[in-house]
Coordinates of C-alpha atoms in Angstrom, one line a residue:
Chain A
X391 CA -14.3 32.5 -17.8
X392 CA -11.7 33.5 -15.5
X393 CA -9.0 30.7 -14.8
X394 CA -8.9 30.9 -11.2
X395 CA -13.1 30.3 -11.8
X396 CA -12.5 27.0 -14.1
X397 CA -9.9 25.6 -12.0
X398 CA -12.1 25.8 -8.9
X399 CA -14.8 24.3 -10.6
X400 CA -12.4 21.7 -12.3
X401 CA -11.7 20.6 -9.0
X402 CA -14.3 20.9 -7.4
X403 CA -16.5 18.6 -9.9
X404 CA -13.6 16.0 -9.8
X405 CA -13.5 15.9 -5.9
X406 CA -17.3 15.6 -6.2
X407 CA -17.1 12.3 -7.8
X408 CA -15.2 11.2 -5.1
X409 CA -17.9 12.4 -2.3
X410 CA -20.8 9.9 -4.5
X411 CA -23.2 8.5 -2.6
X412 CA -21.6 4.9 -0.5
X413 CA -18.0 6.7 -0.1
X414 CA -16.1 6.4 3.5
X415 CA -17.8 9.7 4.7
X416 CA -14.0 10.6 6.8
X417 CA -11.9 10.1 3.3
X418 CA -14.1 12.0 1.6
X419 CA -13.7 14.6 4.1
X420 CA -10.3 14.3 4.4
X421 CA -9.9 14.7 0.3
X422 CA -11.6 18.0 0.2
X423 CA -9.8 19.0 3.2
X424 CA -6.8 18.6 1.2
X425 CA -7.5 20.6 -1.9
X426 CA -9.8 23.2 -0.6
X427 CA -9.1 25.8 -0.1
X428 CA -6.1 26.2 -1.8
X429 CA -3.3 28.1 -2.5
X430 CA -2.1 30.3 -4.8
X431 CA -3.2 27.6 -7.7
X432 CA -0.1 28.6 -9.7
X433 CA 0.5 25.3 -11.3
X434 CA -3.2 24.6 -12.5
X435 CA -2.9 28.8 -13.6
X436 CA 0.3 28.2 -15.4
X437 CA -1.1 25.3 -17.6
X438 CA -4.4 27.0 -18.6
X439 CA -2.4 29.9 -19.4
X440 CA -0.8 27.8 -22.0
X441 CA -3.6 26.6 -23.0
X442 CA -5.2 29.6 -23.7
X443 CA -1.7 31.1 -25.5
X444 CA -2.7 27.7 -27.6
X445 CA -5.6 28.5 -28.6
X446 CA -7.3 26.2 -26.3
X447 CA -9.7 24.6 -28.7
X448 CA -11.0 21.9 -26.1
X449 CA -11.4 23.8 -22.7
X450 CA -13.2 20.5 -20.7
X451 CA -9.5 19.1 -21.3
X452 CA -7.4 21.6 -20.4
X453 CA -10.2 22.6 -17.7
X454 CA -9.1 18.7 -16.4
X455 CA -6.0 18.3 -17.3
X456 CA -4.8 21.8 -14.9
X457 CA -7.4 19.8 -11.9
X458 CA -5.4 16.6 -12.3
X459 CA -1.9 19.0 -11.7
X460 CA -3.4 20.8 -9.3
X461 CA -4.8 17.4 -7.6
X462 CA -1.5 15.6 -7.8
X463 CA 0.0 18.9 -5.6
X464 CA -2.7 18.3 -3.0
X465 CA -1.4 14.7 -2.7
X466 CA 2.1 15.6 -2.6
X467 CA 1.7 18.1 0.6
X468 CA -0.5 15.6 2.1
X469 CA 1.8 12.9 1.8
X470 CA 5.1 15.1 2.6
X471 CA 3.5 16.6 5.5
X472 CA 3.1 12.8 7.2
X473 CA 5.7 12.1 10.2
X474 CA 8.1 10.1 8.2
X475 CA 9.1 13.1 6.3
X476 CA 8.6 16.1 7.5
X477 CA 5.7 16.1 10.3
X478 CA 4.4 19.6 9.7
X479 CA 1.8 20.4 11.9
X480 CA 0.4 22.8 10.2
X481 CA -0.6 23.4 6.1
X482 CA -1.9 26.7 4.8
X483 CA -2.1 28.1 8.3
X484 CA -4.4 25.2 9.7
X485 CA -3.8 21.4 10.9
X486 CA -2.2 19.4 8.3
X487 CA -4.7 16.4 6.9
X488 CA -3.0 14.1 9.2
X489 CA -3.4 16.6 12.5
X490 CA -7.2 17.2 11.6
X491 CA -7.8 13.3 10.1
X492 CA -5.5 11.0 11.6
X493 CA -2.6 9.2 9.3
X494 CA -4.3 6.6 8.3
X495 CA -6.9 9.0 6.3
X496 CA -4.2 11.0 4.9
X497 CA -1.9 8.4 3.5
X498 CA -5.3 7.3 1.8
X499 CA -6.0 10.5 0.8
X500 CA -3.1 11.0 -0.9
X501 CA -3.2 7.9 -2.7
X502 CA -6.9 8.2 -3.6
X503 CA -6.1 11.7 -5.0
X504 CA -3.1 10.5 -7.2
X505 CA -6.0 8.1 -8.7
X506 CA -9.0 10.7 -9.0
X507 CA -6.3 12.9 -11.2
X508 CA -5.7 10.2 -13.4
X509 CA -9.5 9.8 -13.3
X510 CA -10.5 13.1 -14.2
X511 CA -8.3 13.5 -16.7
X512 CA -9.9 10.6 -18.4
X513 CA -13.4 11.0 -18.3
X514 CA -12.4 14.7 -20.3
X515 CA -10.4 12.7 -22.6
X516 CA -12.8 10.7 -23.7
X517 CA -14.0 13.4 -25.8
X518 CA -10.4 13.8 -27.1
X519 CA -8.9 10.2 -27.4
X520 CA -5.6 11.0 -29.4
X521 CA -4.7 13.5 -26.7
X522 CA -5.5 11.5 -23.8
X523 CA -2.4 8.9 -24.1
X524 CA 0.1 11.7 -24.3
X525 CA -1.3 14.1 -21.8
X526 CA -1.5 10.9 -19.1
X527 CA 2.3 10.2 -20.0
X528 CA 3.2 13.6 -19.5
X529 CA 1.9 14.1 -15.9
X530 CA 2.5 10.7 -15.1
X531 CA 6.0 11.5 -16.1
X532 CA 6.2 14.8 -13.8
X533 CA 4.6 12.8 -10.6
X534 CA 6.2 9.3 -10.9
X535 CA 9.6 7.4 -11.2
X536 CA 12.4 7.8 -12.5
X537 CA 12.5 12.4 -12.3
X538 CA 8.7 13.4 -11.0
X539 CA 7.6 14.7 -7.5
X540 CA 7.6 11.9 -5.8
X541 CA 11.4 10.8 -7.0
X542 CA 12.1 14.2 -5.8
X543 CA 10.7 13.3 -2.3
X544 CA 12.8 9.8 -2.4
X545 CA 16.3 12.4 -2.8
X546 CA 15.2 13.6 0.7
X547 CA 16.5 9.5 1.9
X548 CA 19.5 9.1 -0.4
X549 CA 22.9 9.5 1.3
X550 CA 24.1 12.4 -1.7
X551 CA 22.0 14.1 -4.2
X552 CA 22.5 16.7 -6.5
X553 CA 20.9 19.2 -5.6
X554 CA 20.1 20.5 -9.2
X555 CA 18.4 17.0 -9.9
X556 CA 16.8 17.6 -6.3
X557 CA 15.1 20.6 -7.3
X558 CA 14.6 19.8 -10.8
X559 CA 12.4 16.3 -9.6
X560 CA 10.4 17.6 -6.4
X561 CA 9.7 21.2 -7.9
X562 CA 10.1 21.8 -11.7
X563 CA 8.7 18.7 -12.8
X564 CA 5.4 20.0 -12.1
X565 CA 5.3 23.0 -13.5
X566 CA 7.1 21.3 -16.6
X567 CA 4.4 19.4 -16.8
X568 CA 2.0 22.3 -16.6
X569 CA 3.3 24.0 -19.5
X570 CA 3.5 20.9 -21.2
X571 CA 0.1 19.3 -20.9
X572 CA -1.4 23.0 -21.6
X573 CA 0.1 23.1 -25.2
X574 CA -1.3 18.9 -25.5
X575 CA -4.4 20.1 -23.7
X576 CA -4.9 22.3 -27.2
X577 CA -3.3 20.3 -29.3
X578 CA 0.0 21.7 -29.6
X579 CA 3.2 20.5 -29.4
X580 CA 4.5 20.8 -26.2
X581 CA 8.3 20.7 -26.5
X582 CA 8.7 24.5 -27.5
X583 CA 7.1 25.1 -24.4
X584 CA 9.0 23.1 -21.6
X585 CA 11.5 25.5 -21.5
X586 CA 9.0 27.9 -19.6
X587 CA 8.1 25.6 -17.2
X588 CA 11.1 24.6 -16.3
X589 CA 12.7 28.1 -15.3
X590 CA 9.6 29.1 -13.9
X591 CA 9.8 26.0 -11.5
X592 CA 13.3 27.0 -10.6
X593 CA 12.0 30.6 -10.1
X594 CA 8.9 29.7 -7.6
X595 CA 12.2 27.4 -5.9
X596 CA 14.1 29.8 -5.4
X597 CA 11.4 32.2 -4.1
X598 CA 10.1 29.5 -1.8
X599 CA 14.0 29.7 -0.6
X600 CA 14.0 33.5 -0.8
X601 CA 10.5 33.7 1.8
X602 CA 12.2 30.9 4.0
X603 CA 14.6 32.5 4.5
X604 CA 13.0 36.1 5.2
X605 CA 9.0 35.6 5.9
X606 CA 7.8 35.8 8.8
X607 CA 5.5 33.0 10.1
X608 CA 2.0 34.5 9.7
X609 CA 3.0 35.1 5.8
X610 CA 3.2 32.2 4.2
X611 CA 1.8 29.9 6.5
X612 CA 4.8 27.5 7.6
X613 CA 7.7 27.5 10.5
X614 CA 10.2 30.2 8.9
X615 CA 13.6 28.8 8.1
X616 CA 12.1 25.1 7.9
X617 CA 14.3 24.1 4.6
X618 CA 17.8 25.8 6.4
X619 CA 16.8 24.3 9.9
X620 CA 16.1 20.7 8.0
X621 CA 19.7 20.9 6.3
X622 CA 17.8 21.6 2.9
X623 CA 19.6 22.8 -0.2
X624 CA 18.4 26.5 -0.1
X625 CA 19.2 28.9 -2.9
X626 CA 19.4 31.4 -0.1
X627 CA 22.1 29.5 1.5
X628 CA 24.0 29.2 -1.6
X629 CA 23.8 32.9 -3.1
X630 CA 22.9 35.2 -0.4
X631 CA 19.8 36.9 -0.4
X632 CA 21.2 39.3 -2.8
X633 CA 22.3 36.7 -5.0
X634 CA 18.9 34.6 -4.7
X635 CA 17.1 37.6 -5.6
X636 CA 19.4 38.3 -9.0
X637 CA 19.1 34.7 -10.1
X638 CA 15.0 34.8 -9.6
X639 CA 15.1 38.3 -11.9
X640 CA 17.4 36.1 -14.5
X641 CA 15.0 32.8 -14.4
X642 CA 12.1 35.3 -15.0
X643 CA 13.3 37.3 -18.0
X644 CA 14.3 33.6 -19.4
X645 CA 11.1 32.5 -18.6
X646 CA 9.4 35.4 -20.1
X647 CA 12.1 35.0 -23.5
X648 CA 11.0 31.0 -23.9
X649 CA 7.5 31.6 -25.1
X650 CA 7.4 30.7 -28.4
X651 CA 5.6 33.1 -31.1
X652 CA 1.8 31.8 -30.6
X653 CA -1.9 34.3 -30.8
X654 CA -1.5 34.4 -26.8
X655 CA 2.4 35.4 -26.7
X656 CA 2.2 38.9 -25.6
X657 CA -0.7 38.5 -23.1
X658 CA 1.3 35.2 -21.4
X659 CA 4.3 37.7 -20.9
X660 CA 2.7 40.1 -19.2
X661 CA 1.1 37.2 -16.9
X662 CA 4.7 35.8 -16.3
X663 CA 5.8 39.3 -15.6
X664 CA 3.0 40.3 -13.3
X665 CA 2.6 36.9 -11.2
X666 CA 6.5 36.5 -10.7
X667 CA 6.6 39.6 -8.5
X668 CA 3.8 37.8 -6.3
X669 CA 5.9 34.4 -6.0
X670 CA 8.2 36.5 -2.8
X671 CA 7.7 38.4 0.3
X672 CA 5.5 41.8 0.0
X673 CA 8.6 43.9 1.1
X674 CA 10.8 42.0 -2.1
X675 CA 8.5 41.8 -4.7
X676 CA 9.0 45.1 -6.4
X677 CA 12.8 44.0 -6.6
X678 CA 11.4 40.8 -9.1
X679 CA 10.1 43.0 -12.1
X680 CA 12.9 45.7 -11.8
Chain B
X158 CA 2.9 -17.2 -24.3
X159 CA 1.6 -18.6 -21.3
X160 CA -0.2 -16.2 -19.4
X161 CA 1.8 -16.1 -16.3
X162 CA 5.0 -15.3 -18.7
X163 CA 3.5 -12.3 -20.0
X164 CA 2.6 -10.8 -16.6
X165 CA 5.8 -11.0 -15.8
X166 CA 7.4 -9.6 -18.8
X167 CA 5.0 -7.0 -18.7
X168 CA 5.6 -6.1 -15.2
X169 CA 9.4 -6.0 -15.5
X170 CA 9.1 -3.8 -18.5
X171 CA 6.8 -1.2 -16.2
X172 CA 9.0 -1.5 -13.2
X173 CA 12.4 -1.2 -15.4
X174 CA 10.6 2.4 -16.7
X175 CA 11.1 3.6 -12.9
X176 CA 14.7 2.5 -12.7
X177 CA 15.8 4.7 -15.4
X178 CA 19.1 6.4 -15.4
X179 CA 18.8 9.0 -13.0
X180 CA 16.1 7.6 -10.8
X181 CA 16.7 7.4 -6.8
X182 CA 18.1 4.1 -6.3
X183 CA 16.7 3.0 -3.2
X184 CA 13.0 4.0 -4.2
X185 CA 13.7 2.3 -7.4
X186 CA 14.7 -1.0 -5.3
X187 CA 12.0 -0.5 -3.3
X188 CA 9.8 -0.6 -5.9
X189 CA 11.0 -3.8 -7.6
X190 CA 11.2 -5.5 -4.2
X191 CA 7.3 -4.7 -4.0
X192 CA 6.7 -6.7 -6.8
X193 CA 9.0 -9.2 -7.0
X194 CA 8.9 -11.8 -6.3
X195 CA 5.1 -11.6 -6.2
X196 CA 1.8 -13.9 -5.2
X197 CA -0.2 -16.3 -7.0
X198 CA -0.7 -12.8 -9.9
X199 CA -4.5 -13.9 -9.5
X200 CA -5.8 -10.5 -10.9
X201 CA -3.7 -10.0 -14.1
X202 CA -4.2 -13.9 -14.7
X203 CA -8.5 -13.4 -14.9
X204 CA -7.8 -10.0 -16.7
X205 CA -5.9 -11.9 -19.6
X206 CA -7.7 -15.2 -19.4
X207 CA -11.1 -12.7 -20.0
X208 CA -9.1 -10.7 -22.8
X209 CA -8.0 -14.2 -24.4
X210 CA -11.7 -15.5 -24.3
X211 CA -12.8 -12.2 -26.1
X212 CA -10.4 -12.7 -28.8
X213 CA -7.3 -10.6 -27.3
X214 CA -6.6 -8.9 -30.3
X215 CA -4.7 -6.1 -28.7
X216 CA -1.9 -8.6 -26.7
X217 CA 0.1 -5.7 -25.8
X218 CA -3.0 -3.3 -24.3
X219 CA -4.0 -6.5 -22.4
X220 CA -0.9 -7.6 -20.7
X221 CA -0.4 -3.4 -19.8
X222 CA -4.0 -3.6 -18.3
X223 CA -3.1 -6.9 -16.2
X224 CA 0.4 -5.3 -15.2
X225 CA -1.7 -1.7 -14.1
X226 CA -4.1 -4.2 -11.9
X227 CA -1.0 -5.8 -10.5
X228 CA 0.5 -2.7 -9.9
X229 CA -2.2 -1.3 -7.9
X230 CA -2.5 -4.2 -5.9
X231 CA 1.4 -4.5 -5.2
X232 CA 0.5 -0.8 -3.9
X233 CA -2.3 -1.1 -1.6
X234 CA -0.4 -4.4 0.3
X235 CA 2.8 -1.7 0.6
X236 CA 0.3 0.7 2.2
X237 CA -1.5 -1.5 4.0
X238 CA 1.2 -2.8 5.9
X239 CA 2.6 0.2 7.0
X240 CA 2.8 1.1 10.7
X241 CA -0.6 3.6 10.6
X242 CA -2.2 0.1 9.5
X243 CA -1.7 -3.4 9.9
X244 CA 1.9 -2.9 11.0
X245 CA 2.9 -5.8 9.1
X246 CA 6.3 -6.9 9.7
X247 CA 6.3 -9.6 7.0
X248 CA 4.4 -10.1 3.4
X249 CA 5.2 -13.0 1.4
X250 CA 7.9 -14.5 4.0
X251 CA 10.3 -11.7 4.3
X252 CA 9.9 -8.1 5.7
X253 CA 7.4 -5.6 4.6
X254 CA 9.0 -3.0 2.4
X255 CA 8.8 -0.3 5.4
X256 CA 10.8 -2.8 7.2
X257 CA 13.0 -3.6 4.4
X258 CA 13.6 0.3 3.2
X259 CA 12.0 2.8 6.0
X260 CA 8.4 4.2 6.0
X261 CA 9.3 6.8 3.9
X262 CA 10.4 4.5 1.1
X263 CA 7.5 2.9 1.6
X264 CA 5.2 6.0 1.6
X265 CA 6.4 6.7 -1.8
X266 CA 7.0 2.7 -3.3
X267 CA 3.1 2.4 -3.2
X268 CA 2.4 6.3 -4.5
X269 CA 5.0 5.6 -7.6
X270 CA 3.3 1.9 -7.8
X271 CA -0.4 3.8 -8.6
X272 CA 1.8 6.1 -11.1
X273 CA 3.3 3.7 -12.7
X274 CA 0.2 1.8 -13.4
X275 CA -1.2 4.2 -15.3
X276 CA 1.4 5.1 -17.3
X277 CA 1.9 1.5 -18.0
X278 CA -1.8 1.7 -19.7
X279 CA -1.1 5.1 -21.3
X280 CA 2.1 4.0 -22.8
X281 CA 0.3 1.1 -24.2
X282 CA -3.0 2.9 -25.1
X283 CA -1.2 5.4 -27.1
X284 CA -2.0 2.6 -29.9
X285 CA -5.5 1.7 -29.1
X286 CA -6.3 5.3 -28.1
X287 CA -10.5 4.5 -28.2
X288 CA -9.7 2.2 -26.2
X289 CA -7.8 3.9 -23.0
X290 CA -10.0 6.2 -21.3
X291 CA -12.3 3.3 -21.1
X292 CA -9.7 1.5 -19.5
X293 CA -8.1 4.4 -17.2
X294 CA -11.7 5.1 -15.9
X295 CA -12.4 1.2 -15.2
X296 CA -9.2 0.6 -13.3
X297 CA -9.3 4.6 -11.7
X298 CA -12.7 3.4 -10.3
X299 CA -11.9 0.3 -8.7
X300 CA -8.9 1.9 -6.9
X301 CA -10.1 5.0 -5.8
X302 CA -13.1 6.9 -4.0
X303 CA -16.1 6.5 -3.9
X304 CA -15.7 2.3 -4.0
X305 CA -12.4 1.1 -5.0
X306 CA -9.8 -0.9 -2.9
X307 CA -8.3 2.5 -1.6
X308 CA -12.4 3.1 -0.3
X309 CA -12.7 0.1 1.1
X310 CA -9.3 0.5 3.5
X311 CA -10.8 3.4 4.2
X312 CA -13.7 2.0 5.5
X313 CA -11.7 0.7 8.4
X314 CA -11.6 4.1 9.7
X315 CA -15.3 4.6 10.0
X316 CA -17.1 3.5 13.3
X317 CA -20.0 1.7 11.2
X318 CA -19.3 0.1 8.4
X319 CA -21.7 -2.4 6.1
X320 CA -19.3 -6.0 5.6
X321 CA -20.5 -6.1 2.4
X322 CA -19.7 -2.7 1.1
X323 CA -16.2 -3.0 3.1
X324 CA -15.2 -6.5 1.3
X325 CA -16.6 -5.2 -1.9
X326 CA -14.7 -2.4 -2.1
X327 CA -11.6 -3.7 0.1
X328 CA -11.0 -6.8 -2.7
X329 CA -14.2 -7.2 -5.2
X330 CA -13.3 -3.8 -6.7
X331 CA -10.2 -4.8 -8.3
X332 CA -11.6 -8.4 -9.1
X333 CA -14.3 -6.8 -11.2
X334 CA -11.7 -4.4 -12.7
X335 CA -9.5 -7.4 -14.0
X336 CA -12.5 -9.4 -15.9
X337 CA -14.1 -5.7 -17.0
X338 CA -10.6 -4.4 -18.2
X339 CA -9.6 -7.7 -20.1
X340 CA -13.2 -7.3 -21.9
X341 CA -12.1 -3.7 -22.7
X342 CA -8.9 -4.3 -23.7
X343 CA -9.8 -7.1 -26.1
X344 CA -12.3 -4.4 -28.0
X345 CA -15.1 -6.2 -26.2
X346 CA -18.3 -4.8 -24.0
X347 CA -16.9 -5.3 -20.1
X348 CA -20.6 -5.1 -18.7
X349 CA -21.1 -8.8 -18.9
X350 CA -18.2 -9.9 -17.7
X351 CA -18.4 -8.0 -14.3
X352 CA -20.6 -10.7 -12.7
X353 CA -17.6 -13.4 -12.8
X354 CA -15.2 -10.5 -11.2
X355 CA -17.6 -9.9 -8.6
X356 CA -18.1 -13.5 -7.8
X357 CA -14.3 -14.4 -8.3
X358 CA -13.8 -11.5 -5.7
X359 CA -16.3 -12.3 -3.3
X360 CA -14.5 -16.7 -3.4
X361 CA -11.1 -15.1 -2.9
X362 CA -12.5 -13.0 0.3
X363 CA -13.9 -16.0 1.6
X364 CA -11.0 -18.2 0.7
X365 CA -8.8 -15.7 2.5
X366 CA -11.0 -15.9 5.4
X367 CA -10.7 -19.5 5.6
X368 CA -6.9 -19.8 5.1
X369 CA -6.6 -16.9 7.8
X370 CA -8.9 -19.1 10.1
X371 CA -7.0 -22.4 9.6
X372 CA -4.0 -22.6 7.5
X373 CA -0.8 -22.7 9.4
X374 CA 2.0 -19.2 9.4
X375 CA 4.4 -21.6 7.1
X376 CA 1.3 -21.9 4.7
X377 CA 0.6 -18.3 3.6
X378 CA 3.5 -16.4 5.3
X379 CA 1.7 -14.3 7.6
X380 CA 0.3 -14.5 11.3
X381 CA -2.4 -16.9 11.4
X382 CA -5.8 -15.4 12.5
X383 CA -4.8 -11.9 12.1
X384 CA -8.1 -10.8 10.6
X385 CA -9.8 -12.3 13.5
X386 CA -7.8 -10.8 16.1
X387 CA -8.3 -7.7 14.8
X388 CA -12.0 -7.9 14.7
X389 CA -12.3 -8.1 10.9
X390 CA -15.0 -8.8 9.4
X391 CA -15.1 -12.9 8.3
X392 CA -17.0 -15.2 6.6
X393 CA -15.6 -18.2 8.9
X394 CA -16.9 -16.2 12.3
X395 CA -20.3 -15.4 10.8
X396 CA -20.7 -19.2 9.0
X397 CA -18.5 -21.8 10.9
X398 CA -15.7 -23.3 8.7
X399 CA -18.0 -25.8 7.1
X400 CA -20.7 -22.9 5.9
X401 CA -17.8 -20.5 4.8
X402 CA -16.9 -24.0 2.6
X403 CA -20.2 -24.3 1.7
X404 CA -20.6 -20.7 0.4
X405 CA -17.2 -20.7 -1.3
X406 CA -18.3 -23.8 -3.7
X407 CA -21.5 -21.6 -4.5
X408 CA -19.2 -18.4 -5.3
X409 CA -17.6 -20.4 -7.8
X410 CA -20.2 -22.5 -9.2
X411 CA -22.3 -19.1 -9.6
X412 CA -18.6 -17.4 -11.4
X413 CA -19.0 -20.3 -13.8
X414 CA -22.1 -20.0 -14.5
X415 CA -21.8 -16.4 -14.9
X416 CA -19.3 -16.3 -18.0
X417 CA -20.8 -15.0 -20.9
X418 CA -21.0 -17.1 -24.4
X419 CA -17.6 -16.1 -26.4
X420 CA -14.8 -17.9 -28.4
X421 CA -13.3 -18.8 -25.3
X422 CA -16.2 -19.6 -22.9
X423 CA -15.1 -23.5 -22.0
X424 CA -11.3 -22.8 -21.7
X425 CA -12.3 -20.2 -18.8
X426 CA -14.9 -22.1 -17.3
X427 CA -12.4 -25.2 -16.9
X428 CA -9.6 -22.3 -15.4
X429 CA -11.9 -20.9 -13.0
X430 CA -13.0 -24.3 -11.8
X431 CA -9.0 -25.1 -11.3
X432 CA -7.9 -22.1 -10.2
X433 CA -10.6 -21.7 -7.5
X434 CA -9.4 -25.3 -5.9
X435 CA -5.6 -23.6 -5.1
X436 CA -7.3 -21.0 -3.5
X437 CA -7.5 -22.6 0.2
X438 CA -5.0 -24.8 2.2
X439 CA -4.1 -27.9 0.5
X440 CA -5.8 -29.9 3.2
X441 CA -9.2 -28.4 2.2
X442 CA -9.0 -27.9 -1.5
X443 CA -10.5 -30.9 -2.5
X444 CA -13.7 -29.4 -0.6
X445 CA -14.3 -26.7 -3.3
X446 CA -13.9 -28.4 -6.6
X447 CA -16.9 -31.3 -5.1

């Protein structure tokens, strides 16, 4: 089956769960509000990818395991959209969960998806017990305290930060965590393939920076030139376009050089290859795979 | 080790995990500030006096469970209080944490809190692993949609809402999580031991109802009638003070009588019969034990 097919259906079963019969009718609205429908899914893509360059012997945990990144995402833009951080208005080119549900229902939708990732990641490792401990640590790891999303987020209220860390926290630990619980998802060991998750999270940074910078509103869905306007750390800022654009070609071909020898190698380098022109702005992308 | 000992340990190890080198110091003060110093711990007490009458053969996977179930409930009393909800300037006798650190801070405290308590059970149940999706799911479920505590504040938002299902959800959930998660953790079947959870929760509800009712703001270190003047749902406006008594004494008697035969059975029945007399103001305590 296609992987954007399982990972819709992933998510869509776990959100189900959530919708049962006696739930909060709003929340459960507001929850499938949040995570349908999505975006570009690159996270949950990444980590089946993986999988599947694995071997992917159990696809119900993998199948779970890229829902439960993809979920934790969701509750990320929910909770960073809410007016204590940044008050965005809008999310995928319609009202944020708090414009459409009130804040109330999307601080609780955030929190109840945190919970229904952990969740669904569970009831597939059930099947799989000796995975299940280390591929809970390893998101828990990419979301939580001390170097996951949501420290990333708490940078944004320190007085200095490195940016590096910055980055590393609110962006790459995801798609870390992608790779990562991909290889566990199969059982594989996942250290030989951090290294791909973690350039590929500081190349989809630095593109976010890059279509900032340049896109124009109607593109990708958000106020251009939020991150410079906000004071952000901005690869853009830092290099120059010219320079952004050089460092995203380097972070791919690294990316692309990481993959360890596996069955799937070859066919997971062409994917990196092919999707990393589609992380910028139309007019740009043929400048990624030159 | 007394019980109330390990809870502590256990809570200082999961909290300490968060302050690693590297984490954002004021969301890792934050953090420990939301769960230190804490309540009466009544939830991790019932999940480990139910593991110790089951035999508690897994000490550490215990104490994890009744840290996770402290955890979460340090979490929802952060969210709860922020401005979008109860707008509680004080919790425990000194300022909420948005007060203390900024709704932001707080935003993210109580989302790192839900992290951290399942990665406190993972970490543990990486040496039990038949054991942890079990416990994930039990604990995931009385958090999270469709009927866990994060539900049940989100029944608050609804127009109509059934008391029942709101209380149930609001503080049984996590009640029946602590006596069904020490059974799990302790190798035992939790199904039988969800009866004194729901009772215990339903007591504490009432309780709470009654000390909101009466017991002066020195006494439990928030506003006095608070639930009351903001047309919440309680057991003292729908049964006077001397029914809501009346029905407390039966919640416990039926919680005693409710505890299965084990090892352990008339150690617990003696705690729950102490335990339930601290559990209104002093002036009415010797009310529930007649």
């Amino acid at each position: 089956m296609e992987a954007l097919v399982r990972i819709e259906q992933a998510l869509d079963m776990a959100v189900a769960y959530a919708e049962a019969p006696g739930a909060p009718p709003q929340l459960a609205q507001a929850m499938r509000y949040s995570v349908f429908p999505g975006g570009a899914r690159i996270r949950p893509r990444l980590c089946l990818a993986v999988a599947h360059a694995c071997g992917d012997d159990a696809p119900d945990l993998s199948n779970a395991a890229a829902a439960a990144i993809e979920l934790f995402h969701c509750a990320s833009l929910v909770h960073d959209d809410l007016p204590c951080f940044d008050d965005a208005e809008l999310r995928r080119g319609r009202p944020s969960v708090h414009r459409a549900f009130g804040e109330p229902l999307a601080v609780l939708a955030g929190d109840a998806l945190i919970v229904l990732a952990f969740e669904t990641l569970a009831r597939a490792g059930a099947c799989a017990p000796q995975r299940l401990a280390g591929l809970t640590l390893t998101l828990a790891r990419s979301v939580g305290m001390p170097s996951g999303i949501i420290a990333g987020q708490a940078w944004e209220s320190e007085p200095r930060v490195s940016v590096s860390d910055y980055q590393r926290a609110k962006t790459g630990s995801l798609f870390v965590a992608a790779t990562a619980a991909g290889a566990l998802a199969a059982g594989a060991d996942p250290a030989p393939w951090r290294a791909l998750g973690d350039r590929l999270g500081e190349a989809y940074q630095v593109a976010d920076d890059i279509g900032d910078a340049v896109a124009a509103e109607e593109d990708n869905g958000k106020p251009v030139g939020r991150d410079i306007a906000l004071g952000r750390p901005s690869a853009v800022v830092q290099l120059g376009l010219a320079g952004a654009m050089e460092r995203l070609r380097d972070l791919v071909k690294g990316a692309v050089a990481s993959i360890p020898d596996c069955q799937g190698s070859d066919e997971l380098k062409a994917l990196v290859m092919s999707e990393s022109t589609r992380l910028v702005p139309k007019q740009l992308s043929d400048r990624v795979a030159a």
